[in-house]
């Protein structure tokens, strides 16, 4: 049975804008927990300083 990668089956991951927003939310909330900084300020910083690049799907090991 061939399993498809999550990025191909999850509709949220297929839409680059939704994926980017979800990623920023996830990273900013995790960083806020670790640093004690407000989530909103971290999210704002990530949105301002993030270069939007097309994601590439890799197969197998990244090594």
mmCIF file of C-alpha atoms in Angstrom:
data_model
loop_
_atom_site.group_PDB
_atom_site.id
_atom_site.type_symbol
_atom_site.label_atom_id
_atom_site.label_comp_id
_atom_site.label_asym_id
_atom_site.label_seq_id
_atom_site.Cartn_x
_atom_site.Cartn_y
_atom_site.Cartn_z
ATOM 1 C CA UNK A 1 0.000 0.000 0.000
ATOM 2 C CA UNK A 2 1.484 3.332 -1.081
ATOM 3 C CA UNK A 3 1.010 6.134 1.455
ATOM 4 C CA UNK A 4 0.886 9.701 0.192
ATOM 5 C CA UNK A 5 2.786 12.381 2.106
ATOM 6 C CA UNK A 6 0.705 14.532 4.423
ATOM 7 C CA UNK A 7 1.411 17.653 2.340
ATOM 8 C CA UNK A 8 -0.386 16.026 -0.601
ATOM 9 C CA UNK A 9 -3.449 14.888 1.344
ATOM 10 C CA UNK A 10 -4.059 17.719 3.826
ATOM 11 C CA UNK A 11 -5.967 20.596 2.213
ATOM 12 C CA UNK A 12 -4.488 23.105 4.686
ATOM 13 C CA UNK A 13 -0.974 22.175 3.621
ATOM 14 C CA UNK A 14 -1.772 22.322 -0.097
ATOM 15 C CA UNK A 15 -2.771 25.993 0.104
ATOM 16 C CA UNK A 16 0.523 27.909 0.565
ATOM 17 C CA UNK A 17 -1.128 30.915 2.256
ATOM 18 C CA UNK A 18 -3.005 28.778 4.790
ATOM 19 C CA UNK A 19 0.130 26.727 5.408
ATOM 20 C CA UNK A 20 2.205 29.872 6.018
ATOM 21 C CA UNK A 21 -0.336 31.296 8.474
ATOM 22 C CA UNK A 22 -0.565 27.999 10.360
ATOM 23 C CA UNK A 23 3.217 27.697 10.488
ATOM 24 C CA UNK A 24 3.618 31.239 11.851
ATOM 25 C CA UNK A 25 0.934 30.561 14.469
ATOM 26 C CA UNK A 26 2.599 27.328 15.526
ATOM 27 C CA UNK A 27 6.114 28.755 15.701
ATOM 28 C CA UNK A 28 5.061 31.951 17.451
ATOM 29 C CA UNK A 29 3.049 30.125 20.130
ATOM 30 C CA UNK A 30 5.878 27.672 20.810
ATOM 31 C CA UNK A 31 8.413 30.500 20.957
ATOM 32 C CA UNK A 32 6.185 32.480 23.316
ATOM 33 C CA UNK A 33 6.025 29.544 25.710
ATOM 34 C CA UNK A 34 9.812 29.191 25.692
ATOM 35 C CA UNK A 35 10.685 32.901 25.891
ATOM 36 C CA UNK A 36 7.752 34.459 27.731
ATOM 37 C CA UNK A 37 7.269 37.039 24.957
ATOM 38 C CA UNK A 38 3.724 37.792 23.712
ATOM 39 C CA UNK A 39 2.511 35.581 20.869
ATOM 40 C CA UNK A 40 1.304 38.596 18.871
ATOM 41 C CA UNK A 41 4.716 40.286 18.868
ATOM 42 C CA UNK A 42 6.481 37.113 17.744
ATOM 43 C CA UNK A 43 3.909 36.498 14.991
ATOM 44 C CA UNK A 44 4.247 40.093 13.797
ATOM 45 C CA UNK A 45 8.031 39.767 13.715
ATOM 46 C CA UNK A 46 7.844 36.511 11.739
ATOM 47 C CA UNK A 47 5.385 37.973 9.230
ATOM 48 C CA UNK A 48 7.563 41.043 8.658
ATOM 49 C CA UNK A 49 10.847 39.203 8.296
ATOM 50 C CA UNK A 50 9.867 36.016 6.501
ATOM 51 C CA UNK A 51 10.758 35.582 2.847
ATOM 52 C CA UNK A 52 8.005 33.748 1.021
ATOM 53 C CA UNK A 53 9.510 30.889 -0.937
ATOM 54 C CA UNK A 54 7.866 28.002 -2.687
ATOM 55 C CA UNK A 55 8.078 24.828 -0.650
ATOM 56 C CA UNK A 56 9.619 21.824 -2.331
ATOM 57 C CA UNK A 57 8.504 18.318 -1.565
ATOM 58 C CA UNK A 58 11.436 16.018 -0.893
ATOM 59 C CA UNK A 59 11.323 12.283 -0.907
ATOM 60 C CA UNK A 60 13.347 10.166 1.475
ATOM 61 C CA UNK A 61 16.142 11.351 3.721
ATOM 62 C CA UNK A 62 17.297 14.977 3.649
ATOM 63 C CA UNK A 63 20.902 13.921 4.214
#
